[in-house]
One Martini backbone bead per residue (centre of mass of N, CA, C, O) as a GRO file, in nm:
protein
  113
    1MET     BB    1   2.709  23.742 -16.141
    2THR     BB    2   2.898  23.474 -16.111
    3GLU     BB    3   2.985  23.161 -16.229
    4ASP     BB    4   3.112  23.064 -15.931
    5MET     BB    5   2.843  23.081 -15.804
    6HIS     BB    6   2.635  22.961 -15.602
    7PRO     BB    7   2.305  22.895 -15.652
    8GLU     BB    8   2.204  22.967 -15.365
    9VAL     BB    9   2.333  23.243 -15.347
   10ALA     BB   10   2.199  23.362 -15.595
   11ALA     BB   11   1.908  23.328 -15.491
   12VAL     BB   12   1.936  23.503 -15.237
   13LEU     BB   13   2.023  23.763 -15.382
   14ASN     BB   14   1.770  23.794 -15.552
   15GLN     BB   15   1.573  23.815 -15.309
   16ALA     BB   16   1.708  24.059 -15.178
   17ARG     BB   17   1.656  24.250 -15.416
   18ARG     BB   18   1.352  24.223 -15.411
   19LEU     BB   19   1.312  24.330 -15.124
   20GLN     BB   20   1.448  24.604 -15.162
   21SER     BB   21   1.258  24.704 -15.382
   22LEU     BB   22   0.999  24.686 -15.215
   23MET     BB   23   1.088  24.885 -14.993
   24ASP     BB   24   1.138  25.127 -15.176
   25GLU     BB   25   0.849  25.146 -15.282
   26GLN     BB   26   0.717  25.195 -15.006
   27LEU     BB   27   0.862  25.459 -14.937
   28ASP     BB   28   0.762  25.614 -15.183
   29LYS     BB   29   0.464  25.586 -15.115
   30MET     BB   30   0.472  25.729 -14.839
   31ASP     BB   31   0.576  25.999 -14.957
   32GLY     BB   32   0.323  26.031 -15.174
   33ASP     BB   33   0.112  26.004 -14.986
   34SER     BB   34  -0.228  26.122 -14.904
   35PHE     BB   35  -0.434  26.245 -14.619
   36THR     BB   36  -0.764  26.375 -14.613
   37ALA     BB   37  -0.939  26.560 -14.349
   38ALA     BB   38  -1.236  26.638 -14.167
   39ASP     BB   39  -1.448  26.763 -13.986
   40ASP     BB   40  -1.787  26.753 -13.950
   41GLY     BB   41  -1.799  27.083 -14.025
   42ASP     BB   42  -1.575  27.171 -14.228
   43THR     BB   43  -1.343  27.368 -14.064
   44VAL     BB   44  -1.121  27.136 -14.070
   45GLU     BB   45  -0.814  27.060 -14.251
   46VAL     BB   46  -0.608  26.771 -14.316
   47THR     BB   47  -0.267  26.659 -14.405
   48LEU     BB   48  -0.116  26.346 -14.462
   49ASN     BB   49   0.124  26.130 -14.484
   50GLY     BB   50   0.249  25.802 -14.485
   51HIS     BB   51   0.398  25.892 -14.194
   52HIS     BB   52   0.201  26.100 -14.039
   53TRP     BB   53   0.268  26.376 -14.155
   54LEU     BB   54   0.218  26.700 -14.146
   55GLN     BB   55   0.127  26.910 -14.438
   56ASN     BB   56  -0.174  27.033 -14.373
   57VAL     BB   57  -0.374  27.331 -14.280
   58HIS     BB   58  -0.726  27.416 -14.245
   59ILE     BB   59  -0.890  27.715 -14.133
   60GLU     BB   60  -1.166  27.859 -14.097
   61ASP     BB   61  -1.296  28.143 -14.112
   62GLY     BB   62  -1.362  28.240 -13.767
   63LEU     BB   63  -1.297  27.994 -13.575
   64LEU     BB   64  -1.111  28.132 -13.357
   65ARG     BB   65  -1.356  28.268 -13.200
   66LEU     BB   66  -1.427  27.995 -13.035
   67GLY     BB   67  -1.153  27.897 -12.954
   68ALA     BB   68  -0.908  27.678 -12.868
   69GLU     BB   69  -1.077  27.430 -12.788
   70ALA     BB   70  -1.249  27.405 -13.046
   71VAL     BB   71  -1.013  27.385 -13.243
   72GLU     BB   72  -0.879  27.140 -13.116
   73GLN     BB   73  -1.112  26.940 -13.157
   74ARG     BB   74  -1.127  26.967 -13.469
   75LEU     BB   75  -0.837  26.895 -13.526
   76ASN     BB   76  -0.839  26.614 -13.392
   77GLU     BB   77  -1.060  26.496 -13.569
   78ALA     BB   78  -0.911  26.522 -13.837
   79LEU     BB   79  -0.659  26.362 -13.752
   80ARG     BB   80  -0.801  26.094 -13.692
   81LYS     BB   81  -0.912  26.047 -13.976
   82ALA     BB   82  -0.646  26.057 -14.133
   83GLY     BB   83  -0.502  25.840 -13.962
   84ALA     BB   84  -0.699  25.608 -14.026
   85GLU     BB   85  -0.650  25.608 -14.330
   86ALA     BB   86  -0.346  25.562 -14.320
   87SER     BB   87  -0.351  25.299 -14.152
   88ALA     BB   88  -0.514  25.128 -14.350
   89THR     BB   89  -0.307  25.143 -14.578
   90ILE     BB   90  -0.062  25.035 -14.420
   91ASP     BB   91  -0.188  24.763 -14.346
   92ALA     BB   92  -0.222  24.664 -14.636
   93ASP     BB   93   0.077  24.686 -14.708
   94ARG     BB   94   0.179  24.494 -14.490
   95ASP     BB   95   0.032  24.244 -14.592
   96ARG     BB   96   0.173  24.240 -14.865
   97LEU     BB   97   0.464  24.223 -14.758
   98ASP     BB   98   0.429  23.962 -14.595
   99ALA     BB   99   0.362  23.784 -14.838
  100VAL     BB  100   0.630  23.828 -14.988
  101VAL     BB  101   0.820  23.734 -14.764
  102ALA     BB  102   0.704  23.448 -14.751
  103GLU     BB  103   0.772  23.378 -15.042
  104ILE     BB  104   1.076  23.423 -15.024
  105THR     BB  105   1.129  23.224 -14.795
  106ALA     BB  106   1.024  22.975 -14.945
  107GLU     BB  107   1.220  22.992 -15.182
  108VAL     BB  108   1.480  22.975 -15.017
  109SER     BB  109   1.414  22.710 -14.870
  110GLY     BB  110   1.382  22.540 -15.135
  111THR     BB  111   1.691  22.581 -15.229
  112GLN     BB  112   1.817  22.444 -14.949
  113GLN     BB  113   1.715  22.127 -14.985
   0.00000   0.00000   0.00000
């Protein structure tokens, strides 16, 4: 920042940098997080990343003999469980981000009065 920058502008830019950093951290976290879950019979296991993208699937040997419908049901069960775990984490992160954004907004509003 330059010396001739208005203090309110400098404060807003600082808060914008803080918000950008927070968002970058969240994206890195979502890229790095993984959520693994299995069906009730532990015959299918899936792993999702923080974006809910499928990263890995393991199907127990011999399960395919039960037919596509049985495998589909077990796969969907594992996906629902992993998705629920990922969603819970993302919801908690969203609450944290909302709190920080509210704090930043309050700070910026306070400097403009």
